[in-house]
Amino acid sequence: MEFRTLRAFVEVVRQGGFSQAAKAVFTTQSTVSKAVKQLEDEIGLPLFDRIGHRSVMTAAGEIVYQRGIKLLADRDDLLAELDEIRGLNRGVLRLGLPSVGSSTLFAPLLAIYRQRHPGIEIRLVEHGSTELEEILRAGDIDVAGMLAPTSQEFDWQPVRREPLVVLLPADHPLGERSSLSLADLKDLPFILFDGGFALHRLVLERSRKAGFEPTIAAESSQTDFMVELVGAGMGVTFLPRMLAAQSPHPAVREVLLGEPNMAWVMCVAWRRSGYLSDAAKAWLELVREVHQSAIDKPGRD
C-alpha cells in the first residue's frame, strides 16, 4: 500500500469530493481518481459506493479511512522527527570516554557540545581504552576517546600527544637522571594501570621487547592512588606528562621516559565501516575544530 494512494483517498473523504481533493493535493481530478482506483484494486474491495454524482464510503472505506488517518499522521510524525535529528534538535550521542585524561581533554568539549546541541542526549560510558575498544567494536557506542588504536577496524582523529614520564620515589638514585629507558628500570617493581587500560599493555609489550618481564607490585585505575604508592616507596609508575603535572607529590620525582616511539596519544575513534549518526558527526567536527593543531597520526597516511 502506497502512502500516495492512501493520502488521495483520505483527502477525497476530508474534502467531500474528488475535485476538491485534487486541489488540496495540488494535482488533477483524474490523478486522484486513478489513485483511489489503484488502492481499491490493491485492497480488493470498493471504498466508495458511487450513487449518481455522489460517493458514499463503504464499510471497507470507513475502516481504511480511520486507519489511514493514523498511518499518515504517524508517517508525518516520523518524517518530522527525522528532520529534527538531521537538524540536531534531537538525537543521541553514544560516547565512550577513558577514565584517565577525560577531565582535561574532553570535559571542555562536552560543555561546548551541550551548549550547541541542547536537544541531543549524551549517553556516556567510561572505561579504560582497552575496554572501550571492545565496546566500540561491538557497536554499543558511536565514538570513543582512547589511546591511538592499532586495529584497522577503526579510523581516528588525534586529540593530544604527550610524552610519558617515570615517577620514582624522590630519594631514588635514578631520579637524578634527565631520562630513563625501560631497561634502566628492569630491577624495580612497576605500579601500572589495570588491564583495562591501553597503557598497561603498552608498558608490558615494550618491557618484553627490551628483554625483561617486569615485576608488577600493584595495579589500579586511580592515578592519585598510584602516585601515593610511588611516594610510599612501593615502586615506579608511568604517566603522561600532562597527568603527572596534575598530581604533584613531595615524595615523588618525575623523569622523562626516553623510549623511542613510545608516547601517550589520545584520540577519538570510530568504526571505519560503521554508521555515524549526525550527533556523532557533530562531535567529531567539534573535536577537529578545537584540536585542529593536533599531532599527525603516526604510521598512517
mmCIF file of C-alpha atoms in Angstrom:
data_model
loop_
_atom_site.group_PDB
_atom_site.id
_atom_site.type_symbol
_atom_site.label_atom_id
_atom_site.label_comp_id
_atom_site.label_asym_id
_atom_site.label_seq_id
_atom_site.Cartn_x
_atom_site.Cartn_y
_atom_site.Cartn_z
ATOM 1 C CA MET A 1 0.000 0.000 0.000
ATOM 2 C CA GLU A 2 1.482 3.331 -1.074
ATOM 3 C CA PHE A 3 1.115 6.450 1.021
ATOM 4 C CA ARG A 4 0.376 8.370 -2.190
ATOM 5 C CA THR A 5 -2.810 6.409 -2.929
ATOM 6 C CA LEU A 6 -3.822 6.360 0.747
ATOM 7 C CA ARG A 7 -3.437 10.140 1.021
ATOM 8 C CA ALA A 8 -5.532 10.671 -2.141
ATOM 9 C CA PHE A 9 -8.358 8.561 -0.674
ATOM 10 C CA VAL A 10 -8.235 10.301 2.715
ATOM 11 C CA GLU A 11 -8.355 13.720 1.061
ATOM 12 C CA VAL A 12 -11.400 12.735 -1.016
ATOM 13 C CA VAL A 13 -13.228 11.940 2.215
ATOM 14 C CA ARG A 14 -11.925 15.028 4.054
ATOM 15 C CA GLN A 15 -12.669 17.444 1.199
ATOM 16 C CA GLY A 16 -16.012 15.873 0.307
ATOM 17 C CA GLY A 17 -15.222 15.014 -3.306
ATOM 18 C CA PHE A 18 -12.612 14.224 -5.954
ATOM 19 C CA SER A 19 -12.273 17.716 -7.429
ATOM 20 C CA GLN A 20 -11.820 19.319 -4.004
ATOM 21 C CA ALA A 21 -9.261 16.635 -3.058
ATOM 22 C CA ALA A 22 -7.332 17.323 -6.264
ATOM 23 C CA LYS A 23 -6.961 20.976 -5.254
ATOM 24 C CA ALA A 24 -5.824 20.004 -1.750
ATOM 25 C CA VAL A 25 -3.013 17.773 -3.030
ATOM 26 C CA PHE A 26 -2.133 20.029 -5.982
ATOM 27 C CA THR A 27 -2.916 17.552 -8.757
ATOM 28 C CA THR A 28 -5.714 16.768 -11.226
ATOM 29 C CA GLN A 29 -9.040 15.115 -10.509
ATOM 30 C CA SER A 30 -8.114 12.334 -12.929
ATOM 31 C CA THR A 31 -4.939 11.587 -10.976
ATOM 32 C CA VAL A 32 -6.870 11.399 -7.705
ATOM 33 C CA SER A 33 -9.470 9.069 -9.255
ATOM 34 C CA LYS A 34 -6.739 6.773 -10.577
ATOM 35 C CA ALA A 35 -5.018 6.714 -7.172
ATOM 36 C CA VAL A 36 -8.240 5.733 -5.390
ATOM 37 C CA LYS A 37 -8.955 3.055 -8.033
ATOM 38 C CA GLN A 38 -5.413 1.690 -7.551
ATOM 39 C CA LEU A 39 -5.994 1.484 -3.805
ATOM 40 C CA GLU A 40 -9.317 -0.312 -4.307
ATOM 41 C CA ASP A 41 -7.665 -2.809 -6.672
ATOM 42 C CA GLU A 42 -4.912 -3.462 -4.145
ATOM 43 C CA ILE A 43 -7.369 -3.995 -1.282
ATOM 44 C CA GLY A 44 -9.812 -5.963 -3.396
ATOM 45 C CA LEU A 45 -12.830 -4.083 -2.061
ATOM 46 C CA PRO A 46 -14.650 -0.906 -3.140
ATOM 47 C CA LEU A 47 -14.033 2.100 -0.907
ATOM 48 C CA PHE A 48 -16.882 4.217 -2.258
ATOM 49 C CA ASP A 49 -20.447 3.435 -3.234
ATOM 50 C CA ARG A 50 -20.930 5.745 -6.195
ATOM 51 C CA ILE A 51 -24.554 6.917 -6.303
ATOM 52 C CA GLY A 52 -25.069 9.266 -9.220
ATOM 53 C CA HIS A 53 -22.689 12.164 -8.696
ATOM 54 C CA ARG A 54 -22.256 11.311 -5.021
ATOM 55 C CA SER A 55 -19.711 8.957 -3.442
ATOM 56 C CA VAL A 56 -20.501 7.384 -0.082
ATOM 57 C CA MET A 57 -17.920 5.355 1.839
ATOM 58 C CA THR A 58 -18.460 1.625 2.081
ATOM 59 C CA ALA A 59 -17.777 -0.352 5.263
ATOM 60 C CA ALA A 60 -14.300 -1.090 3.911
ATOM 61 C CA GLY A 61 -13.881 2.604 3.142
ATOM 62 C CA GLU A 62 -14.723 3.518 6.746
ATOM 63 C CA ILE A 63 -12.036 1.163 8.065
ATOM 64 C CA VAL A 64 -9.391 2.316 5.566
ATOM 65 C CA TYR A 65 -10.194 5.960 6.310
ATOM 66 C CA GLN A 66 -9.864 5.586 10.097
ATOM 67 C CA ARG A 67 -6.662 3.544 9.831
ATOM 68 C CA GLY A 68 -5.355 5.744 7.023
ATOM 69 C CA ILE A 69 -5.622 8.922 9.085
ATOM 70 C CA LYS A 70 -3.433 7.334 11.772
ATOM 71 C CA LEU A 71 -0.942 5.884 9.276
ATOM 72 C CA LEU A 72 -0.500 9.212 7.531
ATOM 73 C CA ALA A 73 -0.187 11.065 10.834
ATOM 74 C CA ASP A 74 2.431 8.568 12.025
ATOM 75 C CA ARG A 75 4.311 8.980 8.747
ATOM 76 C CA ASP A 76 4.289 12.765 9.105
ATOM 77 C CA ASP A 77 5.480 12.479 12.713
ATOM 78 C CA LEU A 78 8.258 10.107 11.646
ATOM 79 C CA LEU A 79 9.484 12.477 8.938
ATOM 80 C CA ALA A 80 9.308 15.420 11.354
ATOM 81 C CA GLU A 81 11.362 13.547 13.959
ATOM 82 C CA LEU A 82 13.951 12.577 11.351
ATOM 83 C CA ASP A 83 14.139 16.206 10.240
ATOM 84 C CA GLU A 84 14.762 17.212 13.854
ATOM 85 C CA ILE A 85 17.561 14.653 14.116
ATOM 86 C CA ARG A 86 19.087 15.892 10.869
ATOM 87 C CA GLY A 87 18.913 19.392 12.275
ATOM 88 C CA LEU A 88 20.474 18.192 15.570
ATOM 89 C CA ASN A 89 17.420 19.301 17.525
ATOM 90 C CA ARG A 90 17.036 15.729 18.750
ATOM 91 C CA GLY A 91 19.130 12.573 18.804
ATOM 92 C CA VAL A 92 21.549 10.553 20.909
ATOM 93 C CA LEU A 93 25.337 10.671 21.155
ATOM 94 C CA ARG A 94 26.674 7.354 22.472
ATOM 95 C CA LEU A 95 30.118 8.364 23.683
ATOM 96 C CA GLY A 96 32.845 6.373 25.378
ATOM 97 C CA LEU A 97 35.495 8.247 27.363
ATOM 98 C CA PRO A 98 38.629 6.993 29.098
ATOM 99 C CA SER A 99 38.936 7.073 32.863
ATOM 100 C CA VAL A 100 42.274 8.873 32.552
ATOM 101 C CA GLY A 101 42.627 12.296 30.927
ATOM 102 C CA SER A 102 38.956 12.992 30.223
ATOM 103 C CA SER A 103 38.626 15.828 32.724
ATOM 104 C CA THR A 104 41.294 17.812 30.891
ATOM 105 C CA LEU A 105 40.701 16.835 27.274
ATOM 106 C CA PHE A 106 37.008 16.038 26.949
ATOM 107 C CA ALA A 107 35.091 17.859 29.696
ATOM 108 C CA PRO A 108 35.506 21.249 27.941
ATOM 109 C CA LEU A 109 34.370 19.686 24.654
ATOM 110 C CA LEU A 110 31.266 18.212 26.288
ATOM 111 C CA ALA A 111 30.361 21.638 27.668
ATOM 112 C CA ILE A 112 30.628 23.213 24.196
ATOM 113 C CA TYR A 113 28.670 20.348 22.611
ATOM 114 C CA ARG A 114 25.860 20.670 25.141
ATOM 115 C CA GLN A 115 25.677 24.420 24.568
ATOM 116 C CA ARG A 116 25.460 23.980 20.795
ATOM 117 C CA HIS A 117 23.120 20.994 20.760
ATOM 118 C CA PRO A 118 20.967 21.053 23.912
ATOM 119 C CA GLY A 119 18.433 18.638 22.391
ATOM 120 C CA ILE A 120 20.974 15.841 21.950
ATOM 121 C CA GLU A 121 21.000 13.212 24.703
ATOM 122 C CA ILE A 122 24.546 12.215 25.683
ATOM 123 C CA ARG A 123 24.886 8.602 26.825
ATOM 124 C CA LEU A 124 28.311 8.375 28.419
ATOM 125 C CA VAL A 125 30.348 5.216 29.068
ATOM 126 C CA GLU A 126 33.645 5.403 30.993
ATOM 127 C CA HIS A 127 36.313 2.691 30.908
ATOM 128 C CA GLY A 128 39.960 2.154 30.110
ATOM 129 C CA SER A 129 40.999 2.291 26.453
ATOM 130 C CA THR A 130 41.199 -1.490 26.031
ATOM 131 C CA GLU A 131 37.625 -1.973 27.269
ATOM 132 C CA LEU A 132 36.356 0.973 25.221
ATOM 133 C CA GLU A 133 37.884 -0.568 22.116
ATOM 134 C CA GLU A 134 35.834 -3.730 22.666
ATOM 135 C CA ILE A 135 32.639 -1.762 23.321
ATOM 136 C CA LEU A 136 33.204 0.300 20.183
ATOM 137 C CA ARG A 137 33.886 -2.829 18.134
ATOM 138 C CA ALA A 138 30.573 -4.293 19.335
ATOM 139 C CA GLY A 139 28.730 -1.170 18.152
ATOM 140 C CA ASP A 140 27.434 -0.247 21.614
ATOM 141 C CA ILE A 141 28.910 3.247 21.319
ATOM 142 C CA ASP A 142 29.375 5.530 18.299
ATOM 143 C CA VAL A 143 32.667 7.212 19.171
ATOM 144 C CA ALA A 144 35.289 6.624 21.848
ATOM 145 C CA GLY A 145 38.168 8.554 23.321
ATOM 146 C CA MET A 146 41.092 6.154 23.651
ATOM 147 C CA LEU A 147 44.804 5.756 23.136
ATOM 148 C CA ALA A 148 45.503 5.595 19.417
ATOM 149 C CA PRO A 149 44.220 2.176 18.290
ATOM 150 C CA THR A 150 46.289 -0.162 16.169
ATOM 151 C CA SER A 151 43.315 -2.037 14.694
ATOM 152 C CA GLN A 152 42.455 -1.305 11.062
ATOM 153 C CA GLU A 153 38.777 -1.646 12.052
ATOM 154 C CA PHE A 154 38.871 1.929 13.329
ATOM 155 C CA ASP A 155 39.503 5.341 11.926
ATOM 156 C CA TRP A 156 40.551 8.055 14.319
ATOM 157 C CA GLN A 157 41.269 11.708 14.936
ATOM 158 C CA PRO A 158 44.205 12.693 17.201
ATOM 159 C CA VAL A 159 43.465 14.877 20.198
ATOM 160 C CA ARG A 160 46.678 15.092 22.246
ATOM 161 C CA ARG A 161 50.180 13.638 22.171
ATOM 162 C CA GLU A 162 52.082 13.560 25.439
ATOM 163 C CA PRO A 163 55.494 12.100 26.334
ATOM 164 C CA LEU A 164 55.489 9.523 29.077
ATOM 165 C CA VAL A 165 57.328 10.148 32.332
ATOM 166 C CA VAL A 166 58.552 7.796 35.027
ATOM 167 C CA LEU A 167 57.551 8.605 38.594
ATOM 168 C CA LEU A 168 60.080 7.394 41.181
ATOM 169 C CA PRO A 169 60.490 7.888 44.929
ATOM 170 C CA ALA A 170 62.184 11.265 45.394
ATOM 171 C CA ASP A 171 65.254 9.736 47.061
ATOM 172 C CA HIS A 172 65.887 7.102 44.372
ATOM 173 C CA PRO A 173 69.299 7.498 42.644
ATOM 174 C CA LEU A 174 67.733 7.186 39.171
ATOM 175 C CA GLY A 175 65.750 10.309 39.915
ATOM 176 C CA GLU A 176 68.870 12.364 39.166
ATOM 177 C CA ARG A 177 68.840 11.288 35.504
ATOM 178 C CA SER A 178 67.384 13.504 32.746
ATOM 179 C CA SER A 179 65.738 10.489 31.069
ATOM 180 C CA LEU A 180 65.368 6.777 31.628
ATOM 181 C CA SER A 181 64.773 3.754 29.430
ATOM 182 C CA LEU A 182 62.645 0.778 30.411
ATOM 183 C CA ALA A 183 65.833 -1.311 30.619
ATOM 184 C CA ASP A 184 67.110 1.094 33.301
ATOM 185 C CA LEU A 185 64.040 0.185 35.379
ATOM 186 C CA LYS A 186 64.018 -3.591 34.935
ATOM 187 C CA ASP A 187 65.019 -4.305 38.556
ATOM 188 C CA LEU A 188 62.324 -2.067 40.029
ATOM 189 C CA PRO A 189 58.701 -3.099 40.729
ATOM 190 C CA PHE A 190 56.134 -1.461 38.436
ATOM 191 C CA ILE A 191 52.857 0.115 39.523
ATOM 192 C CA LEU A 192 50.575 0.006 36.497
ATOM 193 C CA PHE A 193 47.087 0.921 35.423
ATOM 194 C CA ASP A 194 44.950 -2.214 35.442
ATOM 195 C CA GLY A 195 44.457 -4.454 32.421
ATOM 196 C CA GLY A 196 41.547 -2.420 31.043
ATOM 197 C CA PHE A 197 43.949 0.399 30.129
ATOM 198 C CA ALA A 198 45.961 0.518 26.927
ATOM 199 C CA LEU A 199 48.922 1.995 28.829
ATOM 200 C CA HIS A 200 49.128 -1.251 30.830
ATOM 201 C CA ARG A 201 49.501 -3.237 27.607
ATOM 202 C CA LEU A 202 51.950 -0.735 26.122
ATOM 203 C CA VAL A 203 54.339 -0.836 29.087
ATOM 204 C CA LEU A 204 54.316 -4.646 29.202
ATOM 205 C CA GLU A 205 54.866 -5.012 25.455
ATOM 206 C CA ARG A 206 57.760 -2.572 25.389
ATOM 207 C CA SER A 207 59.342 -4.085 28.515
ATOM 208 C CA ARG A 208 59.306 -7.528 26.907
ATOM 209 C CA LYS A 209 60.765 -6.030 23.753
ATOM 210 C CA ALA A 210 63.556 -4.625 25.954
ATOM 211 C CA GLY A 211 64.249 -8.183 27.140
ATOM 212 C CA PHE A 212 62.645 -8.457 30.556
ATOM 213 C CA GLU A 213 59.373 -9.327 32.280
ATOM 214 C CA PRO A 214 58.618 -6.600 34.824
ATOM 215 C CA THR A 215 57.608 -7.315 38.389
ATOM 216 C CA ILE A 216 54.186 -5.756 38.966
ATOM 217 C CA ALA A 217 53.780 -4.511 42.515
ATOM 218 C CA ALA A 218 50.242 -3.177 42.085
ATOM 219 C CA GLU A 219 47.573 -2.317 39.536
ATOM 220 C CA SER A 220 44.967 0.422 39.866
ATOM 221 C CA SER A 221 42.615 2.634 37.893
ATOM 222 C CA GLN A 222 43.238 5.648 40.138
ATOM 223 C CA THR A 223 46.087 7.996 39.197
ATOM 224 C CA ASP A 224 46.316 9.641 42.625
ATOM 225 C CA PHE A 225 46.499 6.270 44.354
ATOM 226 C CA MET A 226 49.308 5.114 42.059
ATOM 227 C CA VAL A 227 51.272 8.303 42.774
ATOM 228 C CA GLU A 228 50.796 7.745 46.525
ATOM 229 C CA LEU A 229 52.169 4.202 46.179
ATOM 230 C CA VAL A 230 55.246 5.564 44.438
ATOM 231 C CA GLY A 231 55.666 8.142 47.210
ATOM 232 C CA ALA A 232 55.498 5.334 49.765
ATOM 233 C CA GLY A 233 58.424 3.604 48.039
ATOM 234 C CA MET A 234 56.443 0.693 46.615
ATOM 235 C CA GLY A 235 57.719 1.033 43.043
ATOM 236 C CA VAL A 236 57.670 3.210 39.925
ATOM 237 C CA THR A 237 54.830 4.145 37.630
ATOM 238 C CA PHE A 238 54.312 5.701 34.201
ATOM 239 C CA LEU A 239 52.060 8.616 33.343
ATOM 240 C CA PRO A 240 51.563 11.058 30.504
ATOM 241 C CA ARG A 241 53.448 14.225 31.446
ATOM 242 C CA MET A 242 50.195 16.210 31.416
ATOM 243 C CA LEU A 243 48.653 13.980 34.097
ATOM 244 C CA ALA A 244 51.826 13.798 36.164
ATOM 245 C CA ALA A 245 51.849 17.600 36.344
ATOM 246 C CA GLN A 246 48.312 17.499 37.764
ATOM 247 C CA SER A 247 49.312 15.095 40.564
ATOM 248 C CA PRO A 248 52.435 16.573 42.218
ATOM 249 C CA HIS A 249 53.711 14.770 45.303
ATOM 250 C CA PRO A 250 56.541 15.889 47.604
ATOM 251 C CA ALA A 251 57.908 12.350 47.857
ATOM 252 C CA VAL A 252 57.882 11.676 44.102
ATOM 253 C CA ARG A 253 60.267 12.697 41.346
ATOM 254 C CA GLU A 254 59.429 12.838 37.625
ATOM 255 C CA VAL A 255 61.863 11.746 34.892
ATOM 256 C CA LEU A 256 61.245 11.599 31.133
ATOM 257 C CA LEU A 257 60.847 8.094 29.696
ATOM 258 C CA GLY A 258 63.319 8.060 26.827
ATOM 259 C CA GLU A 259 61.872 5.195 24.786
ATOM 260 C CA PRO A 260 61.676 5.908 21.026
ATOM 261 C CA ASN A 261 58.175 5.970 19.513
ATOM 262 C CA MET A 262 56.576 5.392 22.905
ATOM 263 C CA ALA A 263 54.120 8.155 23.744
ATOM 264 C CA TRP A 264 50.608 8.674 25.069
ATOM 265 C CA VAL A 265 48.486 9.539 22.026
ATOM 266 C CA MET A 266 44.866 10.288 22.886
ATOM 267 C CA CYS A 267 42.372 10.236 20.015
ATOM 268 C CA VAL A 268 38.712 9.827 19.223
ATOM 269 C CA ALA A 269 37.957 6.661 17.254
ATOM 270 C CA TRP A 270 35.007 5.199 15.380
ATOM 271 C CA ARG A 271 34.299 2.035 13.409
ATOM 272 C CA ARG A 272 35.512 2.527 9.870
ATOM 273 C CA SER A 273 32.577 0.609 8.363
ATOM 274 C CA GLY A 274 30.009 1.691 10.954
ATOM 275 C CA TYR A 275 27.114 4.113 10.667
ATOM 276 C CA LEU A 276 27.704 7.524 12.209
ATOM 277 C CA SER A 277 24.668 9.490 13.344
ATOM 278 C CA ASP A 278 24.507 13.244 12.798
ATOM 279 C CA ALA A 279 25.023 13.639 16.553
ATOM 280 C CA ALA A 280 28.277 11.633 16.342
ATOM 281 C CA LYS A 281 29.406 13.580 13.264
ATOM 282 C CA ALA A 282 28.821 16.833 15.131
ATOM 283 C CA TRP A 283 31.020 15.554 17.990
ATOM 284 C CA LEU A 284 33.838 14.699 15.566
ATOM 285 C CA GLU A 285 33.543 18.090 13.894
ATOM 286 C CA LEU A 286 33.888 19.746 17.301
ATOM 287 C CA VAL A 287 36.973 17.678 18.127
ATOM 288 C CA ARG A 288 38.572 18.707 14.825
ATOM 289 C CA GLU A 289 37.644 22.342 15.412
ATOM 290 C CA VAL A 290 39.109 22.511 18.920
ATOM 291 C CA HIS A 291 42.137 20.290 18.255
ATOM 292 C CA GLN A 292 42.909 21.424 14.712
ATOM 293 C CA SER A 293 46.609 21.610 15.508
ATOM 294 C CA ALA A 294 46.742 18.093 16.998
ATOM 295 C CA ILE A 295 49.594 15.797 16.048
ATOM 296 C CA ASP A 296 49.563 13.860 12.805
ATOM 297 C CA LYS A 297 48.609 10.211 13.060
ATOM 298 C CA PRO A 298 51.864 8.257 13.423
ATOM 299 C CA GLY A 299 52.243 5.491 10.884
ATOM 300 C CA ARG A 300 49.120 6.427 8.939
ATOM 301 C CA ASP A 301 48.541 8.285 5.688
#
